[in-house]
Coordinates of C-alpha atoms and ligand atoms in Angstrom, one line a residue:
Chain A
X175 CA -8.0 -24.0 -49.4
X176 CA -11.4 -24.9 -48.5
X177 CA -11.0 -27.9 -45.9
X178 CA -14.1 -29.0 -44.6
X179 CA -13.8 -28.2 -41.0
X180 CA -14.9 -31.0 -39.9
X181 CA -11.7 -32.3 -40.3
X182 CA -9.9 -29.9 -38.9
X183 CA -11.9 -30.4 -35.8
X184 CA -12.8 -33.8 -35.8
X185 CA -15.6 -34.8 -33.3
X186 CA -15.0 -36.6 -30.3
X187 CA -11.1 -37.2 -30.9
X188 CA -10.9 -37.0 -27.2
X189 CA -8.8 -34.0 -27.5
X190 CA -8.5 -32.3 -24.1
X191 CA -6.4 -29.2 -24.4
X192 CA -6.5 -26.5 -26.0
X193 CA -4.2 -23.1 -26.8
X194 CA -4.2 -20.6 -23.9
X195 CA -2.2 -18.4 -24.3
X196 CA 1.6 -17.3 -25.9
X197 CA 4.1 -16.6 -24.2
X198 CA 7.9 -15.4 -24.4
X199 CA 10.5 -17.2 -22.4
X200 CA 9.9 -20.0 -20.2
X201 CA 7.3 -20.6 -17.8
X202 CA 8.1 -19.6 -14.0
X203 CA 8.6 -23.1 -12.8
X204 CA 11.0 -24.5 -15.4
X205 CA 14.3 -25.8 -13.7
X206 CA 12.4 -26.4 -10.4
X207 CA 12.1 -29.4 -8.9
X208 CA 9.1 -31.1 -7.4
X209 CA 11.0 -31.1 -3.9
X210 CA 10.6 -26.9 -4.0
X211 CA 7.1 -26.8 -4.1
X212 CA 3.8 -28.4 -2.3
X213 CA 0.3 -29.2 -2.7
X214 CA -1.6 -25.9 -2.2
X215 CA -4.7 -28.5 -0.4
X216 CA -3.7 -28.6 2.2
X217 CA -0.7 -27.2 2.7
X218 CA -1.2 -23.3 1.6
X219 CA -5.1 -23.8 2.5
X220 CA -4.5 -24.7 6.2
X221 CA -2.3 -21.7 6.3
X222 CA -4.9 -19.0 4.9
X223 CA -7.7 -20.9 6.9
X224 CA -5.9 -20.0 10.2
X225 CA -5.1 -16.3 9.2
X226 CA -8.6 -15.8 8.9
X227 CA -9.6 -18.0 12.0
X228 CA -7.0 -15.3 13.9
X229 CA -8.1 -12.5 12.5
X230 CA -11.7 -13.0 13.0
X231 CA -10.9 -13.8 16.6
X232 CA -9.2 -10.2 16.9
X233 CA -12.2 -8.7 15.6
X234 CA -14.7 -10.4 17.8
X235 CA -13.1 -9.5 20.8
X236 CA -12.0 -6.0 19.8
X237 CA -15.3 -5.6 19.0
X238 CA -16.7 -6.6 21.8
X239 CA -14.4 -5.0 24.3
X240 CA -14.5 -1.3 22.4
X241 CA -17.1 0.5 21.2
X242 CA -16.9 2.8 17.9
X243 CA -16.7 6.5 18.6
X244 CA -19.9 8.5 18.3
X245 CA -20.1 11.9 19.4
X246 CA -22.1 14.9 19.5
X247 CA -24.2 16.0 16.5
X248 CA -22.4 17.3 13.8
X249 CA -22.5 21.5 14.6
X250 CA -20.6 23.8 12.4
X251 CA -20.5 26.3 14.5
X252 CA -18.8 24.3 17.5
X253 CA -14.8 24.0 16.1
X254 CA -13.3 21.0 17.7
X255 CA -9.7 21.8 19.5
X256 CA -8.2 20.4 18.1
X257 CA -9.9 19.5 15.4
X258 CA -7.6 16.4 14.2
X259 CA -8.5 14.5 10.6
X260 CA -8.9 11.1 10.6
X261 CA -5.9 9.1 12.5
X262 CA -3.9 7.7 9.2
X263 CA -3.9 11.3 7.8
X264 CA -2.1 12.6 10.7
X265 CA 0.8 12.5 8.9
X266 CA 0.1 14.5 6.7
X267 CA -1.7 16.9 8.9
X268 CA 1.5 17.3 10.9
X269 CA 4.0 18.0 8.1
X270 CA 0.9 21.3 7.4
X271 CA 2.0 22.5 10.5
X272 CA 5.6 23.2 8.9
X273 CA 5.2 24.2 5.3
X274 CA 2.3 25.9 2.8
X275 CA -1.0 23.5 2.8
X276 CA -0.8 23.0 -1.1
X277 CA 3.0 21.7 0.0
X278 CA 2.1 19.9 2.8
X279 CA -1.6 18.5 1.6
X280 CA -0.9 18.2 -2.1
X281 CA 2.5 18.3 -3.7
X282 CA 4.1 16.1 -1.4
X283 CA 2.1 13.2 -0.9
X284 CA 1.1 13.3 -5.0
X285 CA 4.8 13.3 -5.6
X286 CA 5.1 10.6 -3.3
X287 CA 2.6 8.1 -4.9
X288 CA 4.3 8.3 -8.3
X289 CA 7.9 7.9 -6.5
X290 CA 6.6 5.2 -5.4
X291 CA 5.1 3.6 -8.2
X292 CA 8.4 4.5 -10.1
X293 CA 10.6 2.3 -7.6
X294 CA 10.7 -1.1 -9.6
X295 CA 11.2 0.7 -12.7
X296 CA 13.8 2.0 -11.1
X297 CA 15.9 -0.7 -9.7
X298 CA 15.8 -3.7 -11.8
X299 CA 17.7 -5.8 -10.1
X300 CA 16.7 -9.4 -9.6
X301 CA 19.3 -11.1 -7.8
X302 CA 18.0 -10.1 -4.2
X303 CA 14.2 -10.7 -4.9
X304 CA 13.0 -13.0 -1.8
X305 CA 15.6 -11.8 0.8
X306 CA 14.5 -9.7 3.3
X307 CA 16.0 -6.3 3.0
X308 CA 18.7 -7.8 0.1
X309 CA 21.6 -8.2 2.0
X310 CA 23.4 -7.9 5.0
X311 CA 24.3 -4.6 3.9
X312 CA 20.8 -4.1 3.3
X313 CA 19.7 -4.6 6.8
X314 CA 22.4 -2.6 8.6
X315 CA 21.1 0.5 5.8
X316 CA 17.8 -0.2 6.9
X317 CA 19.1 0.5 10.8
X318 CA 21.2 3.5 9.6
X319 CA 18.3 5.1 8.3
X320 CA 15.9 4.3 11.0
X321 CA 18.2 6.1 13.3
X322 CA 19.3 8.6 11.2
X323 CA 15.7 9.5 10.4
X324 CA 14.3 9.1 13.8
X325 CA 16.6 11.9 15.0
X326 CA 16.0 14.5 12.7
X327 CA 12.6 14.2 12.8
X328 CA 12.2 14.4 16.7
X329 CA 14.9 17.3 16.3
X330 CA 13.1 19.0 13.6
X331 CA 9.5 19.0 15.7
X332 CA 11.1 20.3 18.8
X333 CA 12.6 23.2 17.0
X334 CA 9.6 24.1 15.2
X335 CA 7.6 23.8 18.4
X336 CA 10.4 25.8 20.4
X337 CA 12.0 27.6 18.4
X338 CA 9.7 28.3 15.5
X339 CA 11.1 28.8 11.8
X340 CA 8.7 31.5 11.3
X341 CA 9.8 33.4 14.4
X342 CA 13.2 33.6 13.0
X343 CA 11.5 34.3 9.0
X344 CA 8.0 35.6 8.5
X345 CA 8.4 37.2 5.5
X346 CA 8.0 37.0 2.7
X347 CA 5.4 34.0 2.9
X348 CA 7.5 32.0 0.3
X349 CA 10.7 31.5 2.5
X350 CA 9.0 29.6 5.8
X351 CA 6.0 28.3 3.1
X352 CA 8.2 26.6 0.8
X353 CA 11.8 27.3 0.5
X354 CA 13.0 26.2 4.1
X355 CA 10.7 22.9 4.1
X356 CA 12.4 22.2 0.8
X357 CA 16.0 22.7 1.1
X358 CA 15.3 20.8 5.0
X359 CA 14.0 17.8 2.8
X360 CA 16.5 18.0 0.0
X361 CA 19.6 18.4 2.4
X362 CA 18.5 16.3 4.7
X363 CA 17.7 13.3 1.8
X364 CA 21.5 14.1 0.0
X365 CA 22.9 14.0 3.3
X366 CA 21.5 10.7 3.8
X367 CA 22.4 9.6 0.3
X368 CA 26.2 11.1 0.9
X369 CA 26.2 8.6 4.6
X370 CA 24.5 5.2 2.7
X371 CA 27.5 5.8 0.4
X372 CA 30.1 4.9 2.9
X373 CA 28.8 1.1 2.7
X374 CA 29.5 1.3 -1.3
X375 CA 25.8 0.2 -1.7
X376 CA 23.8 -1.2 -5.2
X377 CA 20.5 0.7 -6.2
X378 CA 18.6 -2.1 -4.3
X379 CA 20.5 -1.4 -1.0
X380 CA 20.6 2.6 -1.6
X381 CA 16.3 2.4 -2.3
X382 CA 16.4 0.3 0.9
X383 CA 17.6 3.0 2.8
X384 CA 15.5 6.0 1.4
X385 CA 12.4 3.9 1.9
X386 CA 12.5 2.8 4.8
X387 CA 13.4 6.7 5.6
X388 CA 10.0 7.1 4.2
X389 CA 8.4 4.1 6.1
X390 CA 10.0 5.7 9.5
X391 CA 8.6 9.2 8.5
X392 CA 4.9 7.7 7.8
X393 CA 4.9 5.8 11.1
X394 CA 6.6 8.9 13.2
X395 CA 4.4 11.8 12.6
X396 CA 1.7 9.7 12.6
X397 CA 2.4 8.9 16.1
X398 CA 3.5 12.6 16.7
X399 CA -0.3 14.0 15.4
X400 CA -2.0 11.5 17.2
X401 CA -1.1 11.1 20.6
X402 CA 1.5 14.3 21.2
X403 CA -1.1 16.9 19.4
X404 CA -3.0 18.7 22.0
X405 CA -5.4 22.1 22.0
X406 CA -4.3 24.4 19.4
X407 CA -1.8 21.3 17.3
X408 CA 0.7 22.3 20.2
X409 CA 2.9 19.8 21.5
X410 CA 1.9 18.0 24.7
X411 CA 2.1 14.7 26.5
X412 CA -0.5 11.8 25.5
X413 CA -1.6 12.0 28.9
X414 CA -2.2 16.1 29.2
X415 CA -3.9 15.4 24.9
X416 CA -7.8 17.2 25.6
X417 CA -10.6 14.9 25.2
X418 CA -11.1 13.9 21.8
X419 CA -7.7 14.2 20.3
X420 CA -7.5 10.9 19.8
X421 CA -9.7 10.3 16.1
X422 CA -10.2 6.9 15.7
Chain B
X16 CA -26.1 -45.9 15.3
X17 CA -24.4 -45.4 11.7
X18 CA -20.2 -45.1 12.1
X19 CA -18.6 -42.1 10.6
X20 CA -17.8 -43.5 7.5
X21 CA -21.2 -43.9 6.9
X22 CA -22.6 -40.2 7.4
X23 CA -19.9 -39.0 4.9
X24 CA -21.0 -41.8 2.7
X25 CA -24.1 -40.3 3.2
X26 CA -23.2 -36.9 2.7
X27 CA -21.2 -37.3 -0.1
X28 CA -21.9 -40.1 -2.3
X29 CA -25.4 -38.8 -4.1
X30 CA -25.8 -36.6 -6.9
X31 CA -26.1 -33.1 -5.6
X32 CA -23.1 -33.6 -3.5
X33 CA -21.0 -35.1 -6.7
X34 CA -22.8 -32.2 -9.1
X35 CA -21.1 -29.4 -6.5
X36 CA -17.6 -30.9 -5.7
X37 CA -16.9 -33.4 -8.6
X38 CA -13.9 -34.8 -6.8
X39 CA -13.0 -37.2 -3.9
X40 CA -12.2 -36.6 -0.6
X41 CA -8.5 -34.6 -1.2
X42 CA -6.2 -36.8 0.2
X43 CA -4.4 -38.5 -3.0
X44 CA -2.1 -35.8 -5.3
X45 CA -4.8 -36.0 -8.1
X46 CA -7.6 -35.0 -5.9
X47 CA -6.2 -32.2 -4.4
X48 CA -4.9 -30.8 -7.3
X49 CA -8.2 -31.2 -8.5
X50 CA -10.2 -29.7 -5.5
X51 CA -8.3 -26.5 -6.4
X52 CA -8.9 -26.7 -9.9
X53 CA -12.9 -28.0 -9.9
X54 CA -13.8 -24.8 -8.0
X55 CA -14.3 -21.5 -8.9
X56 CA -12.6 -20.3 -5.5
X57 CA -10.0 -22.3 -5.0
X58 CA -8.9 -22.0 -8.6
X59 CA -7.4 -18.4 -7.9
X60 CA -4.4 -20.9 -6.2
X61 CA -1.6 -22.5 -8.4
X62 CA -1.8 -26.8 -7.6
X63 CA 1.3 -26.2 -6.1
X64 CA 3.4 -23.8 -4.5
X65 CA 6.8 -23.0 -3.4
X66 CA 7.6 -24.1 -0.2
X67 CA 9.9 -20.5 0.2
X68 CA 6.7 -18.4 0.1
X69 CA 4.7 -20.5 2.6
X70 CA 7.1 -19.4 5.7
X71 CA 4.9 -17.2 8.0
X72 CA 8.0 -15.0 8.4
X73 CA 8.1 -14.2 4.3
X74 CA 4.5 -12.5 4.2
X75 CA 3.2 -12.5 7.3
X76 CA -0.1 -13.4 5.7
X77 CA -0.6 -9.2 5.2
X78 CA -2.0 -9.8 1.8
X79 CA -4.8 -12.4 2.4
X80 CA -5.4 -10.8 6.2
X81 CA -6.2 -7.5 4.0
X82 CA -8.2 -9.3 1.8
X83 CA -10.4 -11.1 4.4
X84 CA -10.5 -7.8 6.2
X85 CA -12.3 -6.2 2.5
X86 CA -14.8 -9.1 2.6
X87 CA -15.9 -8.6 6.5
X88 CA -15.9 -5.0 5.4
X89 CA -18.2 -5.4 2.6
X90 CA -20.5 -8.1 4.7
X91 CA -20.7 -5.8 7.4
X92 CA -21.3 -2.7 5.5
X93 CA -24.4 -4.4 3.6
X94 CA -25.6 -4.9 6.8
X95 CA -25.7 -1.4 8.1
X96 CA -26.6 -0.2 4.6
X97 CA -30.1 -1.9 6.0
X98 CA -30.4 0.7 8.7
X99 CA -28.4 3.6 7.2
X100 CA -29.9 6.8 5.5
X101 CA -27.3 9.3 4.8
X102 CA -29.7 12.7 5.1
X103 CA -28.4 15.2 7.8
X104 CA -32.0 14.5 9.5
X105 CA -31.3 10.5 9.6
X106 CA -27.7 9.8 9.5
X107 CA -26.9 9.9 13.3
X108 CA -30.2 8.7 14.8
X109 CA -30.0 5.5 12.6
X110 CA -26.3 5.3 14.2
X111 CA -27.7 5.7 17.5
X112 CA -30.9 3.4 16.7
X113 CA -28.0 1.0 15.5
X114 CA -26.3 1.2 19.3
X115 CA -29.2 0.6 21.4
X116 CA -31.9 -0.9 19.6
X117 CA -30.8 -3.3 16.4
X118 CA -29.8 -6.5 17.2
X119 CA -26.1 -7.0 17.0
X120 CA -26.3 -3.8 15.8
X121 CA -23.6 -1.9 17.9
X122 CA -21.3 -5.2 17.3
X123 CA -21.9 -5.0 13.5
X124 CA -20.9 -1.2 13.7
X125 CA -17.7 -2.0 15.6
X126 CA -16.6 -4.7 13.3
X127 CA -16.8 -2.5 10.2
X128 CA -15.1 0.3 12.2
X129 CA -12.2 -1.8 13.4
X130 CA -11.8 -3.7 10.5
X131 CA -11.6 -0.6 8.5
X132 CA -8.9 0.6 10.9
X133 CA -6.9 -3.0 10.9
X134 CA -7.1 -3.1 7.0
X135 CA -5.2 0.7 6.6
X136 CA -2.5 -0.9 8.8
X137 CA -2.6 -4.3 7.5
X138 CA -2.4 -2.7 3.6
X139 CA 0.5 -0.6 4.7
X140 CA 2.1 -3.5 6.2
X141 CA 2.1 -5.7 3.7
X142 CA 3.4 -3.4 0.9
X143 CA 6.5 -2.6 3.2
X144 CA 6.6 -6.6 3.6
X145 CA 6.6 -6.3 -0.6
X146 CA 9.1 -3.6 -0.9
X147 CA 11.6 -5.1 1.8
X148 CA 11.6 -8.6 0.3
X149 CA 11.9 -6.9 -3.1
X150 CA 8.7 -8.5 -4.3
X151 CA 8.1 -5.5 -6.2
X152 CA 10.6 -5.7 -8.7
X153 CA 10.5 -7.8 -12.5
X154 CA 8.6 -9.2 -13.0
X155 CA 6.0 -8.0 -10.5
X156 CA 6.3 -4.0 -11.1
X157 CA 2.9 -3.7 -12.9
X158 CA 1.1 -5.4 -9.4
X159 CA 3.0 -3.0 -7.4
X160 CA 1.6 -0.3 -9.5
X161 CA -1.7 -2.0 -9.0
X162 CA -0.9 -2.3 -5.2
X163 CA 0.1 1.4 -4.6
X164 CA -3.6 2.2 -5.8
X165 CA -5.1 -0.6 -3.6
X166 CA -3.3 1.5 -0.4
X167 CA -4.5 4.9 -1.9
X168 CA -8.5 3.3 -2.6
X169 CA -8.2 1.9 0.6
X170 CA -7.4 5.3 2.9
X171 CA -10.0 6.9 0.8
X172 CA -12.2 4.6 1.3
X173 CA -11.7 4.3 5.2
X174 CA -12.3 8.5 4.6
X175 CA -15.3 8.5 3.1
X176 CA -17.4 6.2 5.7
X177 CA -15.6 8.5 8.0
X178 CA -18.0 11.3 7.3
X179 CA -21.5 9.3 8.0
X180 CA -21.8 9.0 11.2
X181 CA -22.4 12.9 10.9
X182 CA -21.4 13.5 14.2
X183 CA -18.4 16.2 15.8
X184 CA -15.6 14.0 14.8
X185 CA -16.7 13.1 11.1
X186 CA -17.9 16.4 10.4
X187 CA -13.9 18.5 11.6
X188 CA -12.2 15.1 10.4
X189 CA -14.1 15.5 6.6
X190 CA -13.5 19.3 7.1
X191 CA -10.0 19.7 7.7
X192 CA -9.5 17.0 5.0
X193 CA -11.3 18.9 2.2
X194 CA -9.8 22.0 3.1
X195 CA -7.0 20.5 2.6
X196 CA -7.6 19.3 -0.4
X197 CA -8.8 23.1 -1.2
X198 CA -5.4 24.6 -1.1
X199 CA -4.0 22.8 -4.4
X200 CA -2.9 25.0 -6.9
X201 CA -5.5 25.9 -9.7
X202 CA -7.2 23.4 -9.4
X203 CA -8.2 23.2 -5.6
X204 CA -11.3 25.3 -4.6
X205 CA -13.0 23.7 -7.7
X206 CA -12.3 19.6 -6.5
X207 CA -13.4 20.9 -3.3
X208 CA -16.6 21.8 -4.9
X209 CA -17.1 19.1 -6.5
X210 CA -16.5 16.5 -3.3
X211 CA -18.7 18.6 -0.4
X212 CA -20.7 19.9 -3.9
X213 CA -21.5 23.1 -1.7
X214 CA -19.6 26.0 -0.3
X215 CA -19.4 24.0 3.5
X216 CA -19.6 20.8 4.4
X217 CA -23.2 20.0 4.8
X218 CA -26.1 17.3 3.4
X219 CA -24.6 17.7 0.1
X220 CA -21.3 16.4 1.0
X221 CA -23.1 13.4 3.1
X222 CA -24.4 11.9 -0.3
X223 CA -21.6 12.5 -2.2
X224 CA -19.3 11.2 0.5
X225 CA -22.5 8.0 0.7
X226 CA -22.1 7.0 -3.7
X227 CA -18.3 7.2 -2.8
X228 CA -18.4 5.1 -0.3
X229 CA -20.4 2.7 -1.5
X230 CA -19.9 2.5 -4.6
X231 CA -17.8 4.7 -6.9
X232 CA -14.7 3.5 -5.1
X233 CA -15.4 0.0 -3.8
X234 CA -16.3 -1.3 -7.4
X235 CA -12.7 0.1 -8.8
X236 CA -11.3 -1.5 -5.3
X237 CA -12.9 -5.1 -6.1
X238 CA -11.9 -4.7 -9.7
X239 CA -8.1 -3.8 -8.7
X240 CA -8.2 -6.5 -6.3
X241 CA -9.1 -9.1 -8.5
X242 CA -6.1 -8.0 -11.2
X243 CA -3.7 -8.0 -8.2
X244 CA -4.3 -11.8 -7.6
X245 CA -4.9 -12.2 -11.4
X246 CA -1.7 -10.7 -11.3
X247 CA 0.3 -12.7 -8.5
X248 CA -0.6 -15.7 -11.4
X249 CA 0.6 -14.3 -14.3
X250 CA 3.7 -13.4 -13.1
X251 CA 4.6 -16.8 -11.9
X252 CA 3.2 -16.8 -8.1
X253 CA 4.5 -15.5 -5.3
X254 CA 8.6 -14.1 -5.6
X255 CA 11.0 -16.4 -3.7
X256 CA 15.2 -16.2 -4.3
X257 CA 16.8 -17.3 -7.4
X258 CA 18.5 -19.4 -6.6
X259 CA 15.6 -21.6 -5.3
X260 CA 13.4 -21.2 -8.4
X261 CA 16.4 -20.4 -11.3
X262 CA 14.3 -18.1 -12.8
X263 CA 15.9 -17.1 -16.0
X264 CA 17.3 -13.5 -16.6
X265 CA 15.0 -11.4 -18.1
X266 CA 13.8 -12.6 -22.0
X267 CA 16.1 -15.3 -21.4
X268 CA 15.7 -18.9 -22.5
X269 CA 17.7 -21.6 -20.3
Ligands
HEM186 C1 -6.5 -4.1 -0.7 C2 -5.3 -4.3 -0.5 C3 -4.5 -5.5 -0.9 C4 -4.8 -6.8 -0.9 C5 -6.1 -7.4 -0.5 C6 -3.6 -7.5 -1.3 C7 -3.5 -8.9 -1.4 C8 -2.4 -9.6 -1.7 C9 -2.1 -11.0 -1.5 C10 -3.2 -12.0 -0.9 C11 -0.9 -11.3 -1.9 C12 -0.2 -12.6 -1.8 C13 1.0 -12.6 -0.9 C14 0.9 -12.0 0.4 O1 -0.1 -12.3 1.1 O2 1.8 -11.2 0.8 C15 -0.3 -10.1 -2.5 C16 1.0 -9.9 -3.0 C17 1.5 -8.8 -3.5 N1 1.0 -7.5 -3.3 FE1 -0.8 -7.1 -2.5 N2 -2.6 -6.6 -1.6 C18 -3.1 -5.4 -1.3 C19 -2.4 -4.2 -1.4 C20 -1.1 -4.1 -2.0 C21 -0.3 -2.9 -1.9 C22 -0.7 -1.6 -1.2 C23 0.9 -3.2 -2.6 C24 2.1 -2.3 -2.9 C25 2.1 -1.1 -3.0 C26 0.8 -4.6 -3.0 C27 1.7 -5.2 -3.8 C28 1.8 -6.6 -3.9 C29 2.8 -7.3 -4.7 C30 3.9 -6.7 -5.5 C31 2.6 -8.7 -4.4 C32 3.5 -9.8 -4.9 C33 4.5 -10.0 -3.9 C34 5.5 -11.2 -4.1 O3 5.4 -11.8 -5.1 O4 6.3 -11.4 -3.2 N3 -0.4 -5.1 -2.6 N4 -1.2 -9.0 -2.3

């Protein structure tokens, strides 16, 4: 058994390699030709080199042009109106207008995060990977639900606003709180699931549709918080919003 | 007057040049395969790539746009680290001492507050670039998993320098986000605590907001971000069709 090792690894017998690494299956660029691929210098290079040439450009002069907020001294006593968090938490500050804060703050956006670490487990697919929204199919789903999500939201914050869900309930706390926000975002999501059925869609096509619902949501009551949010969280016009609504 | 071909002679062809970049100029196959693979920050790149994945309209360039945006971020931030105390009694004047009396100083602050801005939206962007293309999906489902806590570790971090300043709008902002935070069940009033570390937001929550900032959530962020691109590697570059790069079927041997 005992080889003297210098035989196993002889010195300078120009070996160059060595073992890396084991792996199952083959390696990602079997069965493609040459004439798919390019030289990274220059060809991905010259690409990355210019989205950071633009970028740096559209800081420079955004920097330049705008200043970064500073107010007044930070005064506990002196409540903003309205006092607004950050801008990309609007969203989140806006659905808290509708439903109970642990709702609004916690349980939906920590259910959110793991649906959305769940979705490739979910689908796993692999015929559409590289095409823009899968399908044909998959972009007209993506329009659907864009629409389709667009409206009710718009609808749902002019009722709240107007008509008020907890003028019609007030009590007990648990029916405007919870249950209403919950059966409006479980009837509104298997109503949407029920229409996205009509195009006979695959999992890949179907989780299309719901997330770009979700996308649509992020983007719209962001909006909504920040620039239609005035004294008091009540509606308004961006032009009537107080000074200082706007928290970027 | 010595030509052109001279200076780079010049430049190039000694030893502390040839000790640094241990190729030739890259213009044959072999030394531009080797320019990527002699240097340390090049080598992140595959020699080649896919053609598919270099069309602007496929990524948009959201990913590495982010990523430049983190490294202005972090240069930036150092930089007003140098002129930063984050004490109730400081924190504002040094931001005001930044406006009107450092050099550069107001631009340096702008840059880090608008490229903090940029990089929530460019982050955002570029995951619903990933989702829409499907580049989420197997083999890549670990570096989505990895991505969705780049978007979270991103916001928070954007949050926390929010707060510094220590003026109206970072004190409300900070407020109505921990109160926020306050209302989970069970477990609410005490995370609250232990982010403002007092009863109200006040010096307490300055520092703690300051560590975070700095530190307890950019290192996971730079770690993260180098298994994401570790990542994009591993799982055979960028996604692109099938059809163009017959990948096999799952466990499948062709
Ligand atoms: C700090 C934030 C991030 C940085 C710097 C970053 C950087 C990058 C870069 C440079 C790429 C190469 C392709 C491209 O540019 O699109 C990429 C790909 C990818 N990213 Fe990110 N990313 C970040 C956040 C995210 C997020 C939030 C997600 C998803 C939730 C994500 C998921 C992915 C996936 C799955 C790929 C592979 C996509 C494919 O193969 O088509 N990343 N990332």
């Amino acid at each position: 058994m005992s080889k003297d090792p210098r035989q196993l690894f002889p010195r300078g017998s120009g070996q160059r390699y060595g073992l890396m690494e084991l792996v199952k299956g083959t390696s990602p660029m079997v069965g493609k030709g040459p004439e798919d691929t390019v030289m990274s210098w220059p060809h991905l290079l010259i690409m990355e080199v210019l989205a950071i040439l633009g970028t740096t450009v559209l800081l420079l002069f955004w920097s330049l042009a705008i200043n970064a907020p500073l107010r007044e001294f930070a005064n506990p006593d002196v409540t903003e109106n309205p006092a607004k968090a950050a801008w990309y938490f609007m969203q989140l500050q806006e659905i808290l207008l509708h439903m109970h804060p642990a709702l609004a703050g916690v349980i939906i956006p920590v259910v959110m995060v793991i649906v959305l670490m769940a979705l490739p487990y979910i689908d796993r697919s692999r015929e559409d990977i590289g095409i823009w929204f899968a399908s044909k199919k998959g972009r007209k789903i993506a329009l659907f639900s864009t629409v389709y999500t667009t409206i009710w939201l718009i609808g749902l914050i002019l009722f709240d606003e107007y008509i008020r869900v907890r003028s019609l309930i007030q009590e007990p706390e648990i029916w405007p709180g919870w249950l209403i926000p919950l059966a409006v975002i479980f009837g509104l999501s298997a109503l949407l699931y029920f229409l996205l059925r009509r195009w006979r869609p695959t999992t890949r096509e179907m989780l299309i549709g719901f997330f770009t619902a979700f996308v649509v949501t992020y983007i719209l009551l962001t909006i909504v918080g920040l620039f239609f949010r005035g004294l008091g969280m009540h509606l308004t016009l961006p032009w009537n919003l107080p000074p200082g609504a706007l928290t970027f | 007057m010595p030509s052109n071909r001279s200076i780079t002679r010049i430049i190039t062809q000694n030893r502390v040049w040839q000790s640094i970049f241990r190729q030739g100029y890259p213009d044959t196959d072999e030394n531009q395969s080797k320019a990527i693979t002699n240097s340390w920050f090049l080598h992140i790149h595959p020699v080649r790539v896919k053609t598919h994945t270099l069309k602007i309209s496929y990524t948009w360039g959201l990913g590495v746009i982010s990523f430049y945006l983190l490294v202005v971020l972090l240069v930036t931030g150092i930089w007003l680290m140098f002129y930063y105390a984050p004490s109730v009694e400081r924190a504002y004047t040094d931001i005001q001492n930044l406006e009107t009396s450092v050099t550069f100083g107001m631009l340096m602050r702008n840059m880090h507050r608008w490229a903090a801005h940029l990089m929530v939206l460019t982050v955002f962007l570029h995951m619903c670039r990933v989702f829409w293309t499907g580049g989420h999906k197997h083999p890549r489902e670990f570096n989505w998993v990895v991505g969705v806590m780049l978007w979270l570790l991103t916001l928070l971090l954007s949050y926390t320098g929010y707060l510094l300043p220590w003026d109206q709008l970072a004190y409300w902002a900070v407020t109505v986000g921990t109160n926020m935070i306050g209302t989970t069940p069970l477990i609410g009033e005490q995370s609250r605590l232990i982010l403002v570390g007092a009863l109200e937001t006040g010096p307490e929550a300055l520092v703690r907001f300051y560590a975070l900032h700095i530190f307890a959530l950019f290192l996971p962020m730079i770690i993260l971000v180098g298994v994401h691109f570790w990542r994009i590697r591993k799982d055979g570059g960028l996604s692109s069709p099938l059809a163009s790069t017959d990948e096999p079927p799952e466990g499948g041997v062709k």
